[in-house]
Amino acid sequence: MTKAVRIHGPGGPEALVYEDVEVPAPGAGEVLIEQTACGLNYIDVYHRNGLYPLAALPAVIGMEGAGTVAAVGDGVTAFQPGDRVAYADAPPGAYAEARLMPWHRLVKLPDAISDQQAAAMMLQGMTVEYLIRRTYAVQPGDTVLFHAAAGGVGLIACQWLDHLGATVIGTVGSEEKAALAKAHGCHHTINYREEDFTARVRELTEGAGVPVVYDSIGKDTFEGSLDCLRPRGLMVSFGNASGPVPPFNPAVLGQKGSLYLTRPSLLNYNVQREELEASAAALFEVVTAGKVKIEVNQTYPLSETAQAHRDLEARKTTGSTVLLP
């Protein structure tokens, strides 16, 4: 038996139950991982509250982790016991002391990256990679709007975008978070509690608007984000922290300048093994080169996962958070 955090039904943080589970020996194509760190991400909240329903309950949630290979199943040749590995992918089940994963969704960790760093950066870092390199390939001189600039994804994005030569406008919820974002490469911060972010973006771009908006907030920022775009700009809606975006008439995109809209996900961008390896390699490169620093700003024992969720939803966390089995 091993300890894990499961949900038996959708609900609030109280739905997270720390309990014993049985982890079988790895089957064909599977790897058994003894986990040393688990990542905390907003998608975990969506799984917990039922916004993204899971296939079967009860279920261990969590999409990101790092640790050491304990055993491999038949047909697995890419990994062996003792390898340090990390992942940020389906199937859910990261909130556990040990778990099984399909071998082809794992990557080996470079010696220069710690387990806690890996658990803090794989999902968020590869999300940033596909957003700024593949969803919209940011070029030197581009000005982009990135919401929640002081969050885990935001701090990585600000650093990476600055490294690419872009000008970053970031929204934040406090002066403390504004200072944090600026310290990580964000050039202009907008406190959405005090300013109209749309008007401020227009002011900063001299009325032109930006070519791309990265929006993980959802309902509260969607319409304003569209109004920040220049003609034929791209709205990247990749999260729902404030709730799902209500239905809207696609004709609005035409009225606001023939805009583009996409709702991407990491799972779809790293479907193929080759895509996963390339995404992870790009992330490891900027981190080991010191261009992007991964900071674990909060840690919680795995047994206190419910409190970690409360703090995440209350926007009390900054940067990355790691659960420790």
Tab-separated table of C-alpha atoms in Angstrom:
chain	number	residue	atom	x	y	z
A	1	MET	CA	0.000	0.000	0.000
A	2	THR	CA	1.040	3.589	-0.581
A	3	LYS	CA	-0.384	6.960	0.422
A	4	ALA	CA	-2.220	9.013	-2.172
A	5	VAL	CA	-4.771	11.808	-2.442
A	6	ARG	CA	-8.017	10.728	-4.095
A	7	ILE	CA	-11.419	12.186	-4.832
A	8	HIS	CA	-14.516	10.024	-4.453
A	9	GLY	CA	-16.719	12.629	-6.086
A	10	PRO	CA	-16.412	16.217	-7.377
A	11	GLY	CA	-16.324	19.012	-4.830
A	12	GLY	CA	-14.251	21.605	-3.021
A	13	PRO	CA	-10.856	21.050	-1.389
A	14	GLU	CA	-12.585	18.949	1.266
A	15	ALA	CA	-13.184	16.336	-1.437
A	16	LEU	CA	-9.452	15.529	-1.411
A	17	VAL	CA	-8.891	12.443	0.762
A	18	TYR	CA	-5.422	11.350	1.897
A	19	GLU	CA	-5.605	7.556	2.120
A	20	ASP	CA	-3.988	4.215	1.379
A	21	VAL	CA	-4.102	2.901	-2.188
A	22	GLU	CA	-2.626	-0.166	-3.802
A	23	VAL	CA	-0.169	0.244	-6.648
A	24	PRO	CA	0.326	-2.959	-8.674
A	25	ALA	CA	3.524	-4.081	-10.376
A	26	PRO	CA	4.077	-2.417	-13.748
A	27	GLY	CA	2.446	-4.092	-16.706
A	28	ALA	CA	3.652	-4.132	-20.279
A	29	GLY	CA	4.812	-0.678	-21.335
A	30	GLU	CA	4.519	0.733	-17.812
A	31	VAL	CA	7.006	2.211	-15.348
A	32	LEU	CA	6.659	2.255	-11.561
A	33	ILE	CA	7.885	5.558	-10.120
A	34	GLU	CA	8.763	6.253	-6.501
A	35	GLN	CA	7.815	9.904	-6.381
A	36	THR	CA	9.772	12.582	-4.561
A	37	ALA	CA	7.764	15.628	-5.667
A	38	CYS	CA	4.360	16.310	-7.206
A	39	GLY	CA	3.334	19.456	-9.050
A	40	LEU	CA	0.273	21.539	-8.176
A	41	ASN	CA	-1.558	23.005	-11.165
A	42	TYR	CA	-4.893	24.618	-11.882
A	43	ILE	CA	-5.990	21.699	-14.020
A	44	ASP	CA	-6.008	19.698	-10.775
A	45	VAL	CA	-8.725	22.022	-9.479
A	46	TYR	CA	-10.768	21.398	-12.636
A	47	HIS	CA	-10.458	17.642	-12.121
A	48	ARG	CA	-11.391	17.979	-8.444
A	49	ASN	CA	-14.460	20.167	-8.984
A	50	GLY	CA	-15.740	18.274	-11.996
A	51	LEU	CA	-15.208	20.969	-14.632
A	52	TYR	CA	-13.007	18.413	-16.411
A	53	PRO	CA	-14.713	15.130	-15.441
A	54	LEU	CA	-12.537	12.085	-14.823
A	55	ALA	CA	-13.326	8.748	-16.423
A	56	ALA	CA	-13.883	6.845	-13.189
A	57	LEU	CA	-14.056	7.500	-9.447
A	58	PRO	CA	-12.507	7.245	-6.940
A	59	ALA	CA	-9.413	8.637	-8.614
A	60	VAL	CA	-5.990	9.958	-7.677
A	61	ILE	CA	-5.620	13.370	-9.307
A	62	GLY	CA	-2.539	15.364	-10.307
A	63	MET	CA	-0.818	15.609	-13.671
A	64	GLU	CA	2.832	16.283	-12.863
A	65	GLY	CA	5.549	14.638	-10.842
A	66	ALA	CA	9.160	13.563	-10.534
A	67	GLY	CA	10.997	10.706	-8.910
A	68	THR	CA	13.008	7.568	-9.485
A	69	VAL	CA	12.160	4.516	-11.549
A	70	ALA	CA	11.556	1.585	-9.198
A	71	ALA	CA	10.606	-1.064	-11.770
A	72	VAL	CA	9.702	-1.420	-15.440
A	73	GLY	CA	7.228	-3.656	-17.203
A	74	ASP	CA	7.680	-5.879	-20.225
A	75	GLY	CA	8.827	-4.137	-23.365
A	76	VAL	CA	10.254	-1.057	-21.637
A	77	THR	CA	13.809	-0.444	-22.810
A	78	ALA	CA	14.091	3.357	-22.610
A	79	PHE	CA	14.205	3.382	-18.794
A	80	GLN	CA	15.678	1.251	-16.047
A	81	PRO	CA	15.482	1.211	-12.236
A	82	GLY	CA	17.371	4.144	-10.740
A	83	ASP	CA	16.667	6.582	-13.585
A	84	ARG	CA	15.437	10.013	-12.530
A	85	VAL	CA	12.312	10.863	-14.490
A	86	ALA	CA	9.541	13.453	-14.707
A	87	TYR	CA	6.249	13.876	-16.517
A	88	ALA	CA	3.377	16.289	-17.071
A	89	ASP	CA	0.704	14.344	-18.814
A	90	ALA	CA	-2.257	12.003	-18.615
A	91	PRO	CA	-3.257	9.758	-17.035
A	92	PRO	CA	-3.925	11.664	-13.795
A	93	GLY	CA	-2.514	10.151	-10.616
A	94	ALA	CA	0.425	12.306	-9.522
A	95	TYR	CA	-0.758	12.938	-5.950
A	96	ALA	CA	0.830	9.764	-4.610
A	97	GLU	CA	3.983	8.346	-3.059
A	98	ALA	CA	4.268	5.905	-5.969
A	99	ARG	CA	2.445	5.428	-9.253
A	100	LEU	CA	2.474	3.765	-12.655
A	101	MET	CA	3.007	5.714	-15.871
A	102	PRO	CA	3.176	4.692	-19.540
A	103	TRP	CA	6.867	4.786	-20.447
A	104	HIS	CA	6.346	6.928	-23.534
A	105	ARG	CA	5.013	9.860	-21.472
A	106	LEU	CA	8.150	10.076	-19.305
A	107	VAL	CA	11.391	11.978	-19.858
A	108	LYS	CA	14.753	11.571	-18.167
A	109	LEU	CA	15.922	14.456	-16.019
A	110	PRO	CA	19.272	16.166	-16.553
A	111	ASP	CA	21.561	16.095	-13.504
A	112	ALA	CA	21.367	19.897	-13.279
A	113	ILE	CA	17.636	19.863	-12.560
A	114	SER	CA	16.384	18.779	-9.122
A	115	ASP	CA	13.286	16.671	-8.558
A	116	GLN	CA	11.462	19.594	-6.954
A	117	GLN	CA	12.366	21.867	-9.858
A	118	ALA	CA	11.110	19.239	-12.289
A	119	ALA	CA	7.795	18.815	-10.468
A	120	ALA	CA	7.443	22.582	-10.472
A	121	MET	CA	8.175	23.132	-14.131
A	122	MET	CA	7.237	20.254	-16.398
A	123	LEU	CA	3.573	21.083	-16.935
A	124	GLN	CA	3.927	24.824	-16.589
A	125	GLY	CA	7.177	25.003	-18.543
A	126	MET	CA	6.057	22.838	-21.452
A	127	THR	CA	2.796	24.806	-21.488
A	128	VAL	CA	4.810	27.979	-21.954
A	129	GLU	CA	6.914	26.265	-24.622
A	130	TYR	CA	3.966	25.359	-26.827
A	131	LEU	CA	2.175	28.659	-26.191
A	132	ILE	CA	5.027	30.969	-27.193
A	133	ARG	CA	6.843	28.763	-29.718
A	134	ARG	CA	4.044	26.870	-31.461
A	135	THR	CA	0.568	28.316	-30.793
A	136	TYR	CA	1.906	31.749	-31.668
A	137	ALA	CA	5.601	31.847	-32.518
A	138	VAL	CA	6.683	34.980	-30.669
A	139	GLN	CA	9.296	37.005	-32.513
A	140	PRO	CA	11.803	39.578	-31.271
A	141	GLY	CA	10.050	42.935	-31.035
A	142	ASP	CA	6.561	41.502	-30.484
A	143	THR	CA	4.512	42.967	-27.645
A	144	VAL	CA	2.327	40.364	-25.932
A	145	LEU	CA	-0.244	40.393	-23.140
A	146	PHE	CA	0.057	37.590	-20.587
A	147	HIS	CA	-2.564	37.347	-17.855
A	148	ALA	CA	-1.673	36.127	-14.343
A	149	ALA	CA	1.938	37.117	-14.885
A	150	ALA	CA	2.956	36.265	-11.305
A	151	GLY	CA	1.519	32.748	-11.394
A	152	GLY	CA	3.498	29.596	-12.059
A	153	VAL	CA	2.997	29.671	-15.825
A	154	GLY	CA	3.255	33.451	-15.883
A	155	LEU	CA	6.667	33.722	-14.231
A	156	ILE	CA	8.133	31.146	-16.590
A	157	ALA	CA	6.496	32.848	-19.569
A	158	CYS	CA	7.760	36.316	-18.630
A	159	GLN	CA	11.355	35.062	-18.439
A	160	TRP	CA	11.174	33.057	-21.652
A	161	LEU	CA	9.434	35.845	-23.579
A	162	ASP	CA	12.039	38.342	-22.382
A	163	HIS	CA	14.741	35.915	-23.536
A	164	LEU	CA	13.090	35.817	-26.986
A	165	GLY	CA	13.210	39.605	-27.214
A	166	ALA	CA	9.516	40.301	-26.734
A	167	THR	CA	7.970	43.122	-24.727
A	168	VAL	CA	5.746	41.590	-22.029
A	169	ILE	CA	2.647	43.219	-20.603
A	170	GLY	CA	1.367	41.236	-17.634
A	171	THR	CA	-1.728	41.490	-15.469
A	172	VAL	CA	-1.416	40.941	-11.719
A	173	GLY	CA	-3.627	41.244	-8.647
A	174	SER	CA	-1.395	43.192	-6.245
A	175	GLU	CA	1.652	45.424	-6.050
A	176	GLU	CA	3.591	42.541	-4.533
A	177	LYS	CA	2.786	40.375	-7.531
A	178	ALA	CA	3.643	43.243	-9.867
A	179	ALA	CA	7.116	43.460	-8.344
A	180	LEU	CA	7.528	39.697	-8.646
A	181	ALA	CA	6.519	39.696	-12.318
A	182	LYS	CA	8.856	42.593	-13.126
A	183	ALA	CA	11.718	40.785	-11.415
A	184	HIS	CA	11.119	37.903	-13.829
A	185	GLY	CA	11.157	39.799	-17.118
A	186	CYS	CA	7.716	41.419	-17.319
A	187	HIS	CA	8.188	44.907	-18.755
A	188	HIS	CA	4.801	46.447	-17.926
A	189	THR	CA	2.441	45.272	-15.189
A	190	ILE	CA	-1.248	46.109	-14.866
A	191	ASN	CA	-3.018	45.649	-11.547
A	192	TYR	CA	-6.421	44.503	-12.757
A	193	ARG	CA	-7.970	45.396	-9.381
A	194	GLU	CA	-7.079	49.060	-9.894
A	195	GLU	CA	-6.835	49.598	-13.655
A	196	ASP	CA	-8.814	48.806	-16.789
A	197	PHE	CA	-6.327	46.416	-18.404
A	198	THR	CA	-7.805	46.893	-21.878
A	199	ALA	CA	-7.404	50.660	-21.792
A	200	ARG	CA	-3.895	50.334	-20.387
A	201	VAL	CA	-2.822	47.889	-23.114
A	202	ARG	CA	-4.151	50.252	-25.759
A	203	GLU	CA	-2.215	53.080	-24.118
A	204	LEU	CA	1.010	51.063	-23.962
A	205	THR	CA	0.702	50.083	-27.627
A	206	GLU	CA	-0.309	53.582	-28.761
A	207	GLY	CA	-3.709	52.254	-29.804
A	208	ALA	CA	-2.365	49.469	-32.018
A	209	GLY	CA	-3.142	46.499	-29.775
A	210	VAL	CA	-1.083	43.341	-29.408
A	211	PRO	CA	-0.710	40.434	-31.841
A	212	VAL	CA	-1.470	37.814	-29.187
A	213	VAL	CA	-3.118	37.541	-25.760
A	214	TYR	CA	-2.453	34.557	-23.502
A	215	ASP	CA	-5.449	34.204	-21.174
A	216	SER	CA	-5.767	31.548	-18.465
A	217	ILE	CA	-8.340	33.511	-16.468
A	218	GLY	CA	-11.401	32.848	-18.622
A	219	LYS	CA	-14.764	34.450	-17.924
A	220	ASP	CA	-13.575	37.633	-16.223
A	221	THR	CA	-11.010	38.650	-18.851
A	222	PHE	CA	-12.196	37.131	-22.132
A	223	GLU	CA	-14.039	40.108	-23.659
A	224	GLY	CA	-11.451	42.604	-22.485
A	225	SER	CA	-8.705	40.446	-23.930
A	226	LEU	CA	-10.341	40.464	-27.355
A	227	ASP	CA	-10.331	44.264	-27.220
A	228	CYS	CA	-6.572	44.269	-26.607
A	229	LEU	CA	-5.839	42.595	-29.945
A	230	ARG	CA	-4.773	44.272	-33.142
A	231	PRO	CA	-6.609	43.312	-36.363
A	232	ARG	CA	-6.106	39.600	-37.135
A	233	GLY	CA	-4.637	39.094	-33.678
A	234	LEU	CA	-4.784	35.763	-31.872
A	235	MET	CA	-6.681	35.139	-28.647
A	236	VAL	CA	-5.184	32.141	-26.817
A	237	SER	CA	-7.638	30.990	-24.164
A	238	PHE	CA	-5.862	28.257	-22.216
A	239	GLY	CA	-7.551	28.249	-18.807
A	240	ASN	CA	-10.627	29.092	-16.746
A	241	ALA	CA	-9.395	30.330	-13.350
A	242	SER	CA	-12.405	32.655	-13.021
A	243	GLY	CA	-14.843	30.214	-14.635
A	244	PRO	CA	-15.631	29.022	-18.168
A	245	VAL	CA	-16.083	31.568	-20.935
A	246	PRO	CA	-19.831	31.901	-21.703
A	247	PRO	CA	-21.045	31.049	-25.202
A	248	PHE	CA	-20.632	33.886	-27.673
A	249	ASN	CA	-21.369	34.658	-31.309
A	250	PRO	CA	-18.324	34.000	-33.534
A	251	ALA	CA	-19.334	37.049	-35.571
A	252	VAL	CA	-17.867	39.101	-32.727
A	253	LEU	CA	-14.419	38.026	-33.897
A	254	GLY	CA	-15.107	39.591	-37.265
A	255	GLN	CA	-16.502	42.772	-35.759
A	256	LYS	CA	-13.407	43.243	-33.616
A	257	GLY	CA	-10.913	42.918	-36.469
A	258	SER	CA	-11.084	39.436	-38.003
A	259	LEU	CA	-9.570	37.967	-34.864
A	260	TYR	CA	-8.451	34.392	-34.358
A	261	LEU	CA	-9.377	32.304	-31.315
A	262	THR	CA	-7.840	29.057	-30.114
A	263	ARG	CA	-8.340	26.862	-27.048
A	264	PRO	CA	-5.150	24.770	-26.917
A	265	SER	CA	-3.958	22.166	-24.430
A	266	LEU	CA	-0.595	20.630	-23.639
A	267	LEU	CA	-1.964	17.140	-24.235
A	268	ASN	CA	-2.811	17.977	-27.839
A	269	TYR	CA	0.490	19.720	-28.527
A	270	ASN	CA	2.580	16.837	-27.173
A	271	VAL	CA	0.582	13.924	-28.553
A	272	GLN	CA	3.548	12.321	-30.289
A	273	ARG	CA	6.601	11.085	-28.397
A	274	GLU	CA	8.785	13.260	-30.620
A	275	GLU	CA	6.786	16.370	-29.689
A	276	LEU	CA	7.080	15.604	-25.979
A	277	GLU	CA	10.838	15.081	-26.216
A	278	ALA	CA	11.339	18.278	-28.212
A	279	SER	CA	9.215	20.323	-25.820
A	280	ALA	CA	11.033	18.997	-22.748
A	281	ALA	CA	14.425	19.506	-24.418
A	282	ALA	CA	13.607	23.153	-25.189
A	283	LEU	CA	12.542	23.681	-21.581
A	284	PHE	CA	15.622	21.979	-20.149
A	285	GLU	CA	17.825	24.101	-22.421
A	286	VAL	CA	16.537	27.490	-21.227
A	287	VAL	CA	16.531	26.370	-17.582
A	288	THR	CA	20.030	24.878	-17.536
A	289	ALA	CA	21.322	27.938	-19.421
A	290	GLY	CA	19.909	30.171	-16.685
A	291	LYS	CA	17.555	32.011	-19.044
A	292	VAL	CA	14.524	30.747	-17.105
A	293	LYS	CA	14.785	30.217	-13.362
A	294	ILE	CA	12.361	27.792	-11.725
A	295	GLU	CA	11.454	28.867	-8.216
A	296	VAL	CA	9.462	26.684	-5.856
A	297	ASN	CA	7.742	29.356	-3.773
A	298	GLN	CA	5.515	27.014	-1.761
A	299	THR	CA	5.763	23.411	-0.602
A	300	TYR	CA	3.149	21.362	1.242
A	301	PRO	CA	3.235	17.825	2.591
A	302	LEU	CA	1.113	15.567	0.387
A	303	SER	CA	-1.163	15.094	3.395
A	304	GLU	CA	-1.999	18.833	3.267
A	305	THR	CA	-3.025	18.914	-0.383
A	306	ALA	CA	-6.478	20.279	0.488
A	307	GLN	CA	-4.880	23.397	1.999
A	308	ALA	CA	-2.663	23.770	-1.048
A	309	HIS	CA	-5.796	23.811	-3.215
A	310	ARG	CA	-7.441	26.407	-0.968
A	311	ASP	CA	-4.414	28.677	-1.238
A	312	LEU	CA	-4.167	28.203	-5.005
A	313	GLU	CA	-7.815	29.084	-5.578
A	314	ALA	CA	-7.576	32.082	-3.238
A	315	ARG	CA	-4.628	33.324	-5.344
A	316	LYS	CA	-2.378	33.265	-2.281
A	317	THR	CA	0.368	31.400	-4.130
A	318	THR	CA	2.997	32.771	-6.477
A	319	GLY	CA	5.213	30.927	-8.906
A	320	SER	CA	5.318	27.164	-8.526
A	321	THR	CA	3.999	24.951	-5.734
A	322	VAL	CA	5.182	21.426	-4.967
A	323	LEU	CA	3.579	18.668	-2.888
A	324	LEU	CA	6.029	16.457	-1.019
A	325	PRO	CA	5.105	12.765	-0.526
